[in-house]
mmCIF file of C-alpha atoms in Angstrom:
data_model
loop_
_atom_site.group_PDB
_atom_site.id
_atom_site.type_symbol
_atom_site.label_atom_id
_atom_site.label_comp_id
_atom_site.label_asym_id
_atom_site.label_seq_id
_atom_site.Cartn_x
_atom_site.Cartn_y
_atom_site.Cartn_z
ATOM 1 C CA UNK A 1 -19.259 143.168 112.819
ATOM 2 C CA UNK A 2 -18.098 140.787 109.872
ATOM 3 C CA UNK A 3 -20.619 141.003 107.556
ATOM 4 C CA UNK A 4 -21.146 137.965 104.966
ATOM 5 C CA UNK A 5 -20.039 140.042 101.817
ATOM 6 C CA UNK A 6 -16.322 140.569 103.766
ATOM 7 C CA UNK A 7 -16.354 136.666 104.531
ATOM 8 C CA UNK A 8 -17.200 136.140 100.780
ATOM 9 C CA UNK A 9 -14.821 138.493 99.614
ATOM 10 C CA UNK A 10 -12.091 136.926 101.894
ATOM 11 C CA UNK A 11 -13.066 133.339 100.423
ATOM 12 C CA UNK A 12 -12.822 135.014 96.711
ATOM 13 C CA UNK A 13 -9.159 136.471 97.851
ATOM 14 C CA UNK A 14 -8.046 133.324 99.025
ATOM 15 C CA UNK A 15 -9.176 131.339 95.809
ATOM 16 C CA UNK A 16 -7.631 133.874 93.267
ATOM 17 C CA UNK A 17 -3.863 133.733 95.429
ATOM 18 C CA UNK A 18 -4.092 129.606 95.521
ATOM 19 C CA UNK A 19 -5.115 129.880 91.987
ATOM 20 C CA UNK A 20 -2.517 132.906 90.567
ATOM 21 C CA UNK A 21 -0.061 130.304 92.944
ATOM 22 C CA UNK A 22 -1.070 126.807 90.591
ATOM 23 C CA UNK A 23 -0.468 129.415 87.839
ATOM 24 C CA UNK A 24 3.031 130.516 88.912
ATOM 25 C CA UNK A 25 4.411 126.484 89.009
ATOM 26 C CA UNK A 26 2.824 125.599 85.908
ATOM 27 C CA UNK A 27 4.019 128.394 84.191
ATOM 28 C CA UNK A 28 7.790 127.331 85.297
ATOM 29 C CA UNK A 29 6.771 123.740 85.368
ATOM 30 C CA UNK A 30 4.710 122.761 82.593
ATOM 31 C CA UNK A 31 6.545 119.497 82.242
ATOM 32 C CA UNK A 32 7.293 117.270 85.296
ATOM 33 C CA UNK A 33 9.680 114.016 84.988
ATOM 34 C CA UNK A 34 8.630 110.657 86.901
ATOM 35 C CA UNK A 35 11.690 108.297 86.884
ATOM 36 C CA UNK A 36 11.749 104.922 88.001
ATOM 37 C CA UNK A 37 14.436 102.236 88.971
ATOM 38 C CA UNK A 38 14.782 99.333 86.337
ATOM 39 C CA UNK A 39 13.482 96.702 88.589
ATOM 40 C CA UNK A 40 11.958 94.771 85.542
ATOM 41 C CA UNK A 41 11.951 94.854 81.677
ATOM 42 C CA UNK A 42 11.330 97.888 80.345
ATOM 43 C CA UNK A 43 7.966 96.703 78.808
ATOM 44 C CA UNK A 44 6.597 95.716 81.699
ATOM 45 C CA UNK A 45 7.515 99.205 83.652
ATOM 46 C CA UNK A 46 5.934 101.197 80.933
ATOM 47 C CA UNK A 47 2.959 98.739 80.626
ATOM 48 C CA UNK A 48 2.423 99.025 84.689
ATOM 49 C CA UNK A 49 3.377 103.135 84.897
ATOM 50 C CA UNK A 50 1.667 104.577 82.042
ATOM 51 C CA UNK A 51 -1.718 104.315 83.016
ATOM 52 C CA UNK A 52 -0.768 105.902 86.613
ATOM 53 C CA UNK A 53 1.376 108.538 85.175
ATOM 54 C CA UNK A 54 -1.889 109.418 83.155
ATOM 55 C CA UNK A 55 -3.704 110.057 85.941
ATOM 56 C CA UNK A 56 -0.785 112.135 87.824
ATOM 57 C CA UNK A 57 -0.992 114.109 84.446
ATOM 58 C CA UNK A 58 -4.480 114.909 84.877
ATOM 59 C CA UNK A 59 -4.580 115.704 88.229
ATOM 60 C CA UNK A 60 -1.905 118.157 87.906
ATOM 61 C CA UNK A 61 -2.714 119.649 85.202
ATOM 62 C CA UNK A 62 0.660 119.434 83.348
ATOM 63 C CA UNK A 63 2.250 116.878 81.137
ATOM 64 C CA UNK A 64 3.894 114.190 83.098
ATOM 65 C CA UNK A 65 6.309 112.346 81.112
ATOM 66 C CA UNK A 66 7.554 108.607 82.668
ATOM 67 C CA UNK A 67 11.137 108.327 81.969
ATOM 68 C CA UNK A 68 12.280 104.321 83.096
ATOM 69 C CA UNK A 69 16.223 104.544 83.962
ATOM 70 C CA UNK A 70 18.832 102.698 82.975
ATOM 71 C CA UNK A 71 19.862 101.950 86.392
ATOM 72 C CA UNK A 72 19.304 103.299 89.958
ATOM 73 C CA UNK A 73 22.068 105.541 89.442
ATOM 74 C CA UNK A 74 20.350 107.466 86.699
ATOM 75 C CA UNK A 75 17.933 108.400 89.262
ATOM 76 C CA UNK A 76 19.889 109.751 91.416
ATOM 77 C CA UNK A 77 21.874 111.710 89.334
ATOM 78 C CA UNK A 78 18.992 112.787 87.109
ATOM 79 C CA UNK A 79 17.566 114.289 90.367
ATOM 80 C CA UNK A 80 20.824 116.119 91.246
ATOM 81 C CA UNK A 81 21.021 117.420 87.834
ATOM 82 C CA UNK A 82 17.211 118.604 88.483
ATOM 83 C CA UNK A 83 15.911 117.013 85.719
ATOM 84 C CA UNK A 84 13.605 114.282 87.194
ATOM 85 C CA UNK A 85 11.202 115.606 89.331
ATOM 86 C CA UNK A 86 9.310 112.815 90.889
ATOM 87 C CA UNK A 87 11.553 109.006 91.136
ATOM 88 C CA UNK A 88 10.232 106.112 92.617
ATOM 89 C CA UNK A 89 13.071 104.807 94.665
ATOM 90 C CA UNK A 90 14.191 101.473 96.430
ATOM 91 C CA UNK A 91 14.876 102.105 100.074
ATOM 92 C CA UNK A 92 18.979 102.098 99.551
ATOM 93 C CA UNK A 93 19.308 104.523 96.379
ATOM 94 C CA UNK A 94 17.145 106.905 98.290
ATOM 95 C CA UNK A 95 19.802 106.942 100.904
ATOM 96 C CA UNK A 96 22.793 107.020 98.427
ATOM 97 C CA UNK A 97 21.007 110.031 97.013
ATOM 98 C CA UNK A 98 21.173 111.792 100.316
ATOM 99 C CA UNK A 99 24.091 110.816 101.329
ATOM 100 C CA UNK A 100 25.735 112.102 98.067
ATOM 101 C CA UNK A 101 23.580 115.750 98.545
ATOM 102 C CA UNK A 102 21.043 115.092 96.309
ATOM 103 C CA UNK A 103 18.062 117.363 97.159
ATOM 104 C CA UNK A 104 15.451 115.306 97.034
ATOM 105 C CA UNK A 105 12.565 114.653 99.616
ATOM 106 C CA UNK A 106 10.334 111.427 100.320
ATOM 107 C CA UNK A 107 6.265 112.120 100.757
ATOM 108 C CA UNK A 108 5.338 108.235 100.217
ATOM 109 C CA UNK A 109 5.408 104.899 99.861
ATOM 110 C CA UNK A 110 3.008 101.506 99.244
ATOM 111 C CA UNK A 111 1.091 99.992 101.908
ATOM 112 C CA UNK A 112 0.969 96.152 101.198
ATOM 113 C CA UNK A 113 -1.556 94.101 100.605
ATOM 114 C CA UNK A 114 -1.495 93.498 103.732
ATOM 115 C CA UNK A 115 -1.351 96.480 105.800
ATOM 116 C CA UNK A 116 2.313 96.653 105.954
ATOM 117 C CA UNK A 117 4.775 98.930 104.608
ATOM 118 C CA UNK A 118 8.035 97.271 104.494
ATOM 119 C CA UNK A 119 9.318 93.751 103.217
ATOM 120 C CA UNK A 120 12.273 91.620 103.130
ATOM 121 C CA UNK A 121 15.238 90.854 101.087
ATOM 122 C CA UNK A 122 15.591 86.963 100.475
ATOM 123 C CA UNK A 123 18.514 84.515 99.016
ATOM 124 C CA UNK A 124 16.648 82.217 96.579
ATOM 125 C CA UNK A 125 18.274 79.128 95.014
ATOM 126 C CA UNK A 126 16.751 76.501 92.959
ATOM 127 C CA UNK A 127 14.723 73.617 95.325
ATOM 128 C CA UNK A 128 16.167 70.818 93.076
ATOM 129 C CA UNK A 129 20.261 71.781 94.442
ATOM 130 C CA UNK A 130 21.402 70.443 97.334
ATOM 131 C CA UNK A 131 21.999 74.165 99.340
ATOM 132 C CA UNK A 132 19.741 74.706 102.394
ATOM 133 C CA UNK A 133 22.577 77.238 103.555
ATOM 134 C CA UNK A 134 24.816 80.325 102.558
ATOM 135 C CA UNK A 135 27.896 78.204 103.226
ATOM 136 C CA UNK A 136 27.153 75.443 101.281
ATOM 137 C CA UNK A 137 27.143 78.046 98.452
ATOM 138 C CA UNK A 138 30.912 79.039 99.203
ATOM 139 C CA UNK A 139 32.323 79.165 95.291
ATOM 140 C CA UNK A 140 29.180 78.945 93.632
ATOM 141 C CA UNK A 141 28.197 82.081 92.085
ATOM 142 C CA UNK A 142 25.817 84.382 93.260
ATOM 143 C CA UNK A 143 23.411 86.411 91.232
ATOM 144 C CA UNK A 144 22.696 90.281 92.543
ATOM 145 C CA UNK A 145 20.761 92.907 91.254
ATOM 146 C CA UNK A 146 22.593 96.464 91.258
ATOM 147 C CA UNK A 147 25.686 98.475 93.316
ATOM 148 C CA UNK A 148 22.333 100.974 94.635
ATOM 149 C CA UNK A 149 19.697 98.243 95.313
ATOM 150 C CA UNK A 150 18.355 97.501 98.388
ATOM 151 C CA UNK A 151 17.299 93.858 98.624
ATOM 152 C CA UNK A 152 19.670 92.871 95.966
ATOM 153 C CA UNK A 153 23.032 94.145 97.001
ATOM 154 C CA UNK A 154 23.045 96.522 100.033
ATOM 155 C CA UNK A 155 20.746 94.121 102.682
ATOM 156 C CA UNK A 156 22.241 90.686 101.102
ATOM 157 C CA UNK A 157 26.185 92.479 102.283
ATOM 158 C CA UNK A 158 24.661 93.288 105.175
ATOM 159 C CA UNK A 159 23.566 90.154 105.827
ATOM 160 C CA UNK A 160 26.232 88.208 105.000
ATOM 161 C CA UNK A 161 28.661 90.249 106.767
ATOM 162 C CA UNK A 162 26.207 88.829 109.907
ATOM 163 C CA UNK A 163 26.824 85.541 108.891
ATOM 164 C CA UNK A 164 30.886 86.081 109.044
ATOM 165 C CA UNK A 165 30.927 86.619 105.567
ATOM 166 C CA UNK A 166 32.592 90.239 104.817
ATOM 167 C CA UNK A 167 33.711 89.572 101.671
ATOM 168 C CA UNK A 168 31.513 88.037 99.704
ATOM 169 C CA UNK A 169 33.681 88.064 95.914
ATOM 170 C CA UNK A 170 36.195 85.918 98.179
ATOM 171 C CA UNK A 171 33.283 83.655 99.506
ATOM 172 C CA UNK A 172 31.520 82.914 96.087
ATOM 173 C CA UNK A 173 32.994 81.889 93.277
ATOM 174 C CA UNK A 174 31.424 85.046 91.476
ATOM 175 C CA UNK A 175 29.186 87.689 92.355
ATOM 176 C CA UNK A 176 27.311 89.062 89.167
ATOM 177 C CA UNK A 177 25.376 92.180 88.926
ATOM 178 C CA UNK A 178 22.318 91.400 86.601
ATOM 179 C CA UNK A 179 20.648 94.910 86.291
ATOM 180 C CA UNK A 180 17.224 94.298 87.564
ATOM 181 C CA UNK A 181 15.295 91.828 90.102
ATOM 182 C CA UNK A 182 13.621 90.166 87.316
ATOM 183 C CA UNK A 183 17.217 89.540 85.704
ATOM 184 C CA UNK A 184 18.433 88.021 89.203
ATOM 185 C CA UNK A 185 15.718 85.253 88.590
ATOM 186 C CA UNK A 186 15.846 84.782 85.280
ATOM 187 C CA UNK A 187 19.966 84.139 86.162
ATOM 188 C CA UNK A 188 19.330 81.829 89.080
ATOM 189 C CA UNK A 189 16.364 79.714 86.704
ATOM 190 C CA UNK A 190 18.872 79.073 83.418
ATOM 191 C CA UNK A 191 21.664 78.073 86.414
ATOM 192 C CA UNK A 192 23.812 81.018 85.129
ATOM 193 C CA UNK A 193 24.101 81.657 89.181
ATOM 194 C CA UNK A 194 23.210 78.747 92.108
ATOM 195 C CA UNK A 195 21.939 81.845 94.584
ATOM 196 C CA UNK A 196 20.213 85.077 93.784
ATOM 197 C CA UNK A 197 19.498 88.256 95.973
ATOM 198 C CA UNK A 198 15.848 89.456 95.364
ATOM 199 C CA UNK A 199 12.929 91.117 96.925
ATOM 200 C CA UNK A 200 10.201 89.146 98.871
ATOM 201 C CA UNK A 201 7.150 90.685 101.142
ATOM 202 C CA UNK A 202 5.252 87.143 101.224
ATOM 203 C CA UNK A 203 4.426 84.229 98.989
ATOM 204 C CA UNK A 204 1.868 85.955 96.946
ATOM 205 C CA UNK A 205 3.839 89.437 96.508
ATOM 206 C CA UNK A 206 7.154 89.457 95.194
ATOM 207 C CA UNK A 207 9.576 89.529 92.155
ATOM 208 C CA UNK A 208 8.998 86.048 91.769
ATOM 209 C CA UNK A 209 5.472 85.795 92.370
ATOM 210 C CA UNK A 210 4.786 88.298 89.575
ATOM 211 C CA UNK A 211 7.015 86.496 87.330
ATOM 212 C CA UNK A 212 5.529 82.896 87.694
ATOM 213 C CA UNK A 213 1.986 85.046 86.975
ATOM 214 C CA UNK A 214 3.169 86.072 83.814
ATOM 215 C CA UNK A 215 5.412 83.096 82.796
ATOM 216 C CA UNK A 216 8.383 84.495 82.458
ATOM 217 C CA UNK A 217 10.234 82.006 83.845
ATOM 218 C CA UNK A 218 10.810 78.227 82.282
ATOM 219 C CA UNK A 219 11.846 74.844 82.601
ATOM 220 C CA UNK A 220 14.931 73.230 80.518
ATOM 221 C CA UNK A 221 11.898 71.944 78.525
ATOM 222 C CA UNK A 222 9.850 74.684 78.424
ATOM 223 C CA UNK A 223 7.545 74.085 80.630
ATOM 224 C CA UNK A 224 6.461 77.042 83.066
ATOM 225 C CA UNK A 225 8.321 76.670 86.315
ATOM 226 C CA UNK A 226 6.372 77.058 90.147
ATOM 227 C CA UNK A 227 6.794 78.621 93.367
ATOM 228 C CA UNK A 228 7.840 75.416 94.490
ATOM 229 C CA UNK A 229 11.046 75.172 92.489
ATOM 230 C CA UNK A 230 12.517 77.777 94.246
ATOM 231 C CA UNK A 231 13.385 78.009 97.978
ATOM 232 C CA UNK A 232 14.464 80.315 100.465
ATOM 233 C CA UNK A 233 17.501 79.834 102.023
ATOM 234 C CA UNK A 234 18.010 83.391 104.012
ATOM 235 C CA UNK A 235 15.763 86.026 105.101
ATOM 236 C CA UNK A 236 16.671 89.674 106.304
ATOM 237 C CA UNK A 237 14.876 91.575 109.219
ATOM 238 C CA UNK A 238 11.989 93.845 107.541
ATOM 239 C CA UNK A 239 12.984 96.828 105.286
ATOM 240 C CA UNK A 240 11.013 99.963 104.133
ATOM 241 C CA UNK A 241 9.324 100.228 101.542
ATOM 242 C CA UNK A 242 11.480 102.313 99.235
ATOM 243 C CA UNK A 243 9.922 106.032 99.403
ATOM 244 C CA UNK A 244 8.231 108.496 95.999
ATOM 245 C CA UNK A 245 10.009 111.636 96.514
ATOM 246 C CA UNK A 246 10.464 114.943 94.804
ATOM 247 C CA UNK A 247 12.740 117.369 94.650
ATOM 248 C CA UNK A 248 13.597 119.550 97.014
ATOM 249 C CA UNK A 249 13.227 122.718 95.531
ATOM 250 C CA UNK A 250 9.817 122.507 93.900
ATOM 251 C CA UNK A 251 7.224 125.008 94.763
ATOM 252 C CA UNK A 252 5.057 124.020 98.446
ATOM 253 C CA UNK A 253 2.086 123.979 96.362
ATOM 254 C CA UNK A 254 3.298 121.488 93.626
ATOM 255 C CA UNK A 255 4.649 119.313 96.084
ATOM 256 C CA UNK A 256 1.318 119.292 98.123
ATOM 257 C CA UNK A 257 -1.053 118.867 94.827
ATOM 258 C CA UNK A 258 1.594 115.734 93.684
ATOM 259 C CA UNK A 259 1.257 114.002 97.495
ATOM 260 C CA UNK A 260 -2.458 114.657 96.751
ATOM 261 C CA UNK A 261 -3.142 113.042 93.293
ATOM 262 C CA UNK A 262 -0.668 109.756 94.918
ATOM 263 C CA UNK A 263 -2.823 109.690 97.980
ATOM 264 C CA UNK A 264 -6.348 109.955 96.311
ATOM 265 C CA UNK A 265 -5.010 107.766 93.248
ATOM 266 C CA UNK A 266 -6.474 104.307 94.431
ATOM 267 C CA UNK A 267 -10.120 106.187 94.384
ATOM 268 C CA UNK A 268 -10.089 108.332 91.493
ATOM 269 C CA UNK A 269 -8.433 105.650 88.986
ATOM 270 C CA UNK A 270 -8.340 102.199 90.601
ATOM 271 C CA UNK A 271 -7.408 100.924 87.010
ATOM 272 C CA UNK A 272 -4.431 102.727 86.938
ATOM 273 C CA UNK A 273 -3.692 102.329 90.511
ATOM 274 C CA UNK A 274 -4.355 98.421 90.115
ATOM 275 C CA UNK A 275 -2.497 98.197 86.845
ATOM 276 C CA UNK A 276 0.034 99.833 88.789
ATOM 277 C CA UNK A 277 0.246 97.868 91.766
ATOM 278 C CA UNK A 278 -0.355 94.317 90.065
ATOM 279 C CA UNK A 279 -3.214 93.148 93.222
ATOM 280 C CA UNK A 280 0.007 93.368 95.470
ATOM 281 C CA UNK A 281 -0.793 97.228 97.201
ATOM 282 C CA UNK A 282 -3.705 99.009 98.802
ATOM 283 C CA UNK A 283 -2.121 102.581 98.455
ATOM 284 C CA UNK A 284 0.432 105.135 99.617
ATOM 285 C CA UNK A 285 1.847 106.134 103.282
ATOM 286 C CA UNK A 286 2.511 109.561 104.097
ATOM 287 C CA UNK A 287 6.069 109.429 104.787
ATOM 288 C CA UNK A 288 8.931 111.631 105.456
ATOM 289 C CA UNK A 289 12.593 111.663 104.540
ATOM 290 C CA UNK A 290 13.807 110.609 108.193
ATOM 291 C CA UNK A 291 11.906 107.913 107.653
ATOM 292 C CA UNK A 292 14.727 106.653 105.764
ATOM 293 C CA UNK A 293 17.813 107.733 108.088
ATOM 294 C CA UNK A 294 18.010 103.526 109.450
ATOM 295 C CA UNK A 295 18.716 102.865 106.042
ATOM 296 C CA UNK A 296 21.629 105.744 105.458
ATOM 297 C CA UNK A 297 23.417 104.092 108.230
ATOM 298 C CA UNK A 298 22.993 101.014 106.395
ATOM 299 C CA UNK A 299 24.507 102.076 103.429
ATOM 300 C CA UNK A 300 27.574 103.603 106.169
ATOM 301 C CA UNK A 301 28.136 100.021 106.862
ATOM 302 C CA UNK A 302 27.852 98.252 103.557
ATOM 303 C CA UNK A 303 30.501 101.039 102.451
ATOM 304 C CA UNK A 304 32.754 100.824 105.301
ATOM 305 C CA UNK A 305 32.932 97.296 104.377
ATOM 306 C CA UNK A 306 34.092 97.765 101.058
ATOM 307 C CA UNK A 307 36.742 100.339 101.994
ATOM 308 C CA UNK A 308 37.880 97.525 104.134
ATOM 309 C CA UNK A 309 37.726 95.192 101.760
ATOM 310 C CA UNK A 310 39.657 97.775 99.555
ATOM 311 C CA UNK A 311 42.043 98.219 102.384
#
């Protein structure tokens, strides 16, 4: 017969191993890296992470420092190297990063406002210029984001290339690589480029939408510009959204309590979660890496392309 002291002395086993296990990772990991991709000014990244990466600090128990990349290709190989632990990545980095053998695993992304979990990439140009079309824009210059981003260089060759465009430095007078989506707009509103690649999920959430919020973007005079001086000219078909993933080789245990303290974040600190997500998210997805294997043979194409190009 199992009496109750054996079923309490089982329990008390099984809390000293998890507990002697959180011990083990801390001991090796008693720092953990969170990268993230440039997408906007490095103020406003550290002004929208820090609060969360407080709370991922606390809820692991370790110091979690935020580290905001130079580019998406820090990420990547600041992962390989094994010395981020946790990146936020766009949808097409991720992919580069496993195509290229990074070991690095995806365990979530946002849900939307909405419900949703994906969004689109978009070709905005100014509503005062004459273009309603991609061809009308043939050598005019166009304004992209970054050789690994999704919706501002991968999914805008992509769908070009649809449009009978495969070569798009022959088709526009020059394509420009502005560092971050914020930079895109901020090229296409001071007419440094008449077309810009950018993120869009709808017309309240988006790089755009988030800028016109916080007046970053400005009139010849000064005056703060509207979502109806800009216009969409192009639309993709819907893309992931980009994934949170860790390295491979972290212990089971430390992987499991970081998809926790992501998944339970909304609850246990909406202020960092809605600092965070500006109003634009309602949480994280469980996800998994094959999640992302559309998007690898994405990237396939967009680099057969240039080779052909190249060619």
């Amino acid at each position: 017969m199992i009496t109750r002291r054996i079923v309490l002395a089982g329990a008390v086993a099984l809390a000293f191993t998890a507990s002697a296990s959180a011990q083990d990772w801390k001991s090796k990991y008693p720092e953990l890296t969170f990268a993230v991709v440039p997408a906007e000014n490095a103020s406003g990244v550290t002004e929208r992470w820090t609060p969360f990466v407080a709370h991922l600090s606390k809820e692991l128990g370790v110091k979690v420092t935020l580290r905001i990349a130079n580019d998406y290709a820090a990420v990547i190989e600041g992962q390989r190297a094994g010395n981020i632990h946790i990146a936020s990545y766009g949808s097409a980095s991720f992919a580069r990063a496993r195509l290229t053998g990074v070991k690095t695993d995806a365990f979530a992304n946002d849900i939307n406002a909405d419900g949703s979990t994906g969004y689109y990439s978009v070709f905005f140009v100014k509503a005062s210029s004459p273009y309603k079309n991609i061809d009308q824009l043939k050598g005019k210059n166009l304004g992209l984001v970054d050789p690994n981003s999704t919706s501002g260089n991968n999914v805008p060759r992509f769908e070009l290339d649809k449009l009978g465009i495969s070569d798009a430095d022959g088709h526009f007078g020059k394509v420009v690589f502005t560092g971050s989506h914020e930079n895109a707009m901020l090229a296409l509103a001071q007419g440094t480029v008449e077309v810009a690649a950018n993120e869009w999920t709808n017309e309240d959430d988006s790089r755009l939408a988030q800028m016109l919020r916080k007046g970053m973007l400005k009139n010849a005079d000064g005056s703060p510009m509207k979502k109806d001086d800009f216009r969409i000219i192009h639309k993709s078909a819907p893309i992931i959204n980009g994934p949170y993933a860790y390295n491979s080789d972290l212990p089971a245990d430390l992987k499991a309590a970081i998809a926790k303290a992501f998944t339970e974040a909304p609850a246990k600190d909406k202020a960092a979660f809605d600092r965070l997500s500006d109003g634009q998210k309602k949480g994280f997805n469980p996800a998994t890496t094959k999640d992302w294997d559309a998007t690898i043979e994405l990237i396939k194409f967009v680099d057969a392309l240039r080779k052909k190009k190249a060619s």
